[in-house]
PDB file of C-alpha atoms in Angstrom:
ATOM      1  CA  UNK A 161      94.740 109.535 111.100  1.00 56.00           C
ATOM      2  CA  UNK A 162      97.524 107.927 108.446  1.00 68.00           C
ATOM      3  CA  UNK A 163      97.305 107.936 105.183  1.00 64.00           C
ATOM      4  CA  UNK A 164      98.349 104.125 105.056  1.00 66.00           C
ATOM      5  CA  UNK A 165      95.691 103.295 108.471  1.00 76.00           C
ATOM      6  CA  UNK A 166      93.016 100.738 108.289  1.00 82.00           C
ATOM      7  CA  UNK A 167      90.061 100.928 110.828  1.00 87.00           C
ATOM      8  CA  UNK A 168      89.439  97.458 112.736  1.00 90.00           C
ATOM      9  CA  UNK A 169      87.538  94.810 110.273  1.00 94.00           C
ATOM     10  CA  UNK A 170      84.395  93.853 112.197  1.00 95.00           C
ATOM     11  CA  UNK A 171      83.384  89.987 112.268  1.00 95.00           C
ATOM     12  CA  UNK A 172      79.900  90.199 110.669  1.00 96.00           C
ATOM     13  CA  UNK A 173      81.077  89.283 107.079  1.00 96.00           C
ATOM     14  CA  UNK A 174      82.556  86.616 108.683  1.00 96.00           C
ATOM     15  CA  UNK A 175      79.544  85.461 110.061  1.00 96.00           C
ATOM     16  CA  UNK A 176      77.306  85.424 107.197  1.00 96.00           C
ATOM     17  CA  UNK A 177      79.847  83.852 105.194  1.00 96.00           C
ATOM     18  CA  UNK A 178      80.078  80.962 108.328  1.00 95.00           C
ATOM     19  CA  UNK A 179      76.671  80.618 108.134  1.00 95.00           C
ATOM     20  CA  UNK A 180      76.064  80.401 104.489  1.00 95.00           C
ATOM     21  CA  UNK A 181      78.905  77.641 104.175  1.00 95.00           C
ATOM     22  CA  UNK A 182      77.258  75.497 106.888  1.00 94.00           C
ATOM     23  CA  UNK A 183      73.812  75.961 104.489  1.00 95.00           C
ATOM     24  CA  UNK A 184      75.358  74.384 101.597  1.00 94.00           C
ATOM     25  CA  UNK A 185      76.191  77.542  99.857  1.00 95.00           C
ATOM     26  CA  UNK A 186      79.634  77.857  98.802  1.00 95.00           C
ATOM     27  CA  UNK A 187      80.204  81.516  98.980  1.00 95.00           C
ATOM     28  CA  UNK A 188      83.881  82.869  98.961  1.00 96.00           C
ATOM     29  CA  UNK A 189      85.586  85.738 100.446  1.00 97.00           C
ATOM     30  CA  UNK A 190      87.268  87.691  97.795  1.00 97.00           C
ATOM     31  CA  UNK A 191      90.115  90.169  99.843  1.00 97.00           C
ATOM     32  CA  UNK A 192      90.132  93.444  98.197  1.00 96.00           C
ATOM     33  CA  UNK A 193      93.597  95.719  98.650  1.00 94.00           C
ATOM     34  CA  UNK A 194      93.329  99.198  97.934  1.00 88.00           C
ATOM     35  CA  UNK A 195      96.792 101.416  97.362  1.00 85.00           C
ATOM     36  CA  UNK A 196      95.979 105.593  96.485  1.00 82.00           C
ATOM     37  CA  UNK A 197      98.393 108.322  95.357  1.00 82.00           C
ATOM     38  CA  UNK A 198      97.768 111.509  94.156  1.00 82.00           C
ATOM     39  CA  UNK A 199      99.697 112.977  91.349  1.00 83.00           C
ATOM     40  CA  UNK A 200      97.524 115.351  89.080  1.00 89.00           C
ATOM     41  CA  UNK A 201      94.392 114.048  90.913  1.00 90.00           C
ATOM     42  CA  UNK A 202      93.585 110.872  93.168  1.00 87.00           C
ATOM     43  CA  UNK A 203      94.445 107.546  91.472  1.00 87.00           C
ATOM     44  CA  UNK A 204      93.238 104.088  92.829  1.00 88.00           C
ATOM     45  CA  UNK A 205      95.145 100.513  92.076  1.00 90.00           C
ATOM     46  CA  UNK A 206      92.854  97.617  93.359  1.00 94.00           C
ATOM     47  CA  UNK A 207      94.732  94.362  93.665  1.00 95.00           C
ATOM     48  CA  UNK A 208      92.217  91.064  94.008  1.00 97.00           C
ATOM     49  CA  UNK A 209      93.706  88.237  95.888  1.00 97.00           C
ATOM     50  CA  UNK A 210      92.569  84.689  96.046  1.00 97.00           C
ATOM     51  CA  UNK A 211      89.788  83.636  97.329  1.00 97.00           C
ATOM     52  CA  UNK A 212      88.653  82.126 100.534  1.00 96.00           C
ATOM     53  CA  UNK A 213      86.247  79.351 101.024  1.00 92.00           C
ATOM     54  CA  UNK A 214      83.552  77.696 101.360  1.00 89.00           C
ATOM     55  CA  UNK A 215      85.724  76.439 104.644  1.00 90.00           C
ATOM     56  CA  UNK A 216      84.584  73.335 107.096  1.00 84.00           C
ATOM     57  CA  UNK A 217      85.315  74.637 109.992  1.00 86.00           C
ATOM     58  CA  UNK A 218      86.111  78.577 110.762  1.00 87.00           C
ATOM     59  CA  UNK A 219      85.518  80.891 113.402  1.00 94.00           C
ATOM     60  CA  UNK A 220      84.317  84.482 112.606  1.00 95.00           C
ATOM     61  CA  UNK A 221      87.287  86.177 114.457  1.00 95.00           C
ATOM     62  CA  UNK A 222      89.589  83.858 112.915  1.00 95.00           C
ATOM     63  CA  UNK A 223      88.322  84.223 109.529  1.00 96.00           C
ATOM     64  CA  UNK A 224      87.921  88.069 110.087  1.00 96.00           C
ATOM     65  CA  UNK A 225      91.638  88.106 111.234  1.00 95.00           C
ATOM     66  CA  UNK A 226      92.734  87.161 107.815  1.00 95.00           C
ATOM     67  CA  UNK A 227      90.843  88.409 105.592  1.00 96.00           C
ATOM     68  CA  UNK A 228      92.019  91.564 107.334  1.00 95.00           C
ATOM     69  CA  UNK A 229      95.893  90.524 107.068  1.00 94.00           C
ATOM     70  CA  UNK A 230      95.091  89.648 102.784  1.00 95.00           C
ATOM     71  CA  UNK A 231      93.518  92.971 102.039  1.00 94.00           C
ATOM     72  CA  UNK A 232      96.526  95.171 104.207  1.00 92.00           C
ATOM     73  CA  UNK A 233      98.770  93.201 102.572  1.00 93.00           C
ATOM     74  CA  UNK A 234      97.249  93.402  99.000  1.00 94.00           C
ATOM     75  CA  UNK A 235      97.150  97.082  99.591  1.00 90.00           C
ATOM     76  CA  UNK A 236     101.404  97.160 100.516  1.00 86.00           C
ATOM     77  CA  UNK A 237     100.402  99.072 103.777  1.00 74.00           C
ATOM     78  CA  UNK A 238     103.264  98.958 106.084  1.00 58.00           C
ATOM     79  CA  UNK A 239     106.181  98.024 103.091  1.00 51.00           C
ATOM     80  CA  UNK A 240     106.938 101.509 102.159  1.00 47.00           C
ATOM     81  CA  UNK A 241     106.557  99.997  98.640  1.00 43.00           C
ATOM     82  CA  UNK A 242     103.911 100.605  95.727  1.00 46.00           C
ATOM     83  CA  UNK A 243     102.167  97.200  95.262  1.00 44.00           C
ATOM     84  CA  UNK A 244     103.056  95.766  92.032  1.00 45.00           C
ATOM     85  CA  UNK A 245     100.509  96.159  88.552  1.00 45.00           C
TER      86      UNK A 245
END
């Protein structure tokens, strides 16, 4: 209902990525943050943040969990402040 709101990240990324990892394939999470303003018309900044894994031992919830906390963070939700270029 906010602008600045996120919906609940669901674990099944999580999962795959869990299960990939413990098949030898080292996938990695890549948290994506996403800040919009409108001027003129609607402009987009992505900011890419490190990557995570291939991890030994996660849980999906955990993993979800922060993921989730990178990508609000990468998008400056909550900091009344523009994420830097």
């Amino acid at each position: 209902t906010e602008e600045d709101e996120f919906l609940p990240f669901h674990p099944g990324f999580a999962r795959i990525a869990i299960d990939a990892w413990a098949e030898g394939i080292p996938v990695q999470i890549v948290p994506v943050g996403f800040h919009y303003r409108q001027e003129d018309r609607w402009q987009v900044q992505l900011r890419f943040g490190e990557p995570i894994g291939p991890l030994s031992t996660a849980r999906a919830t955990e993993l979800t969990s922060e993921v989730e906390q990178r990508v609000i963070a990468l998008s400056g939700v909550g900091k009344g402040v523009t994420p830097p270029s």
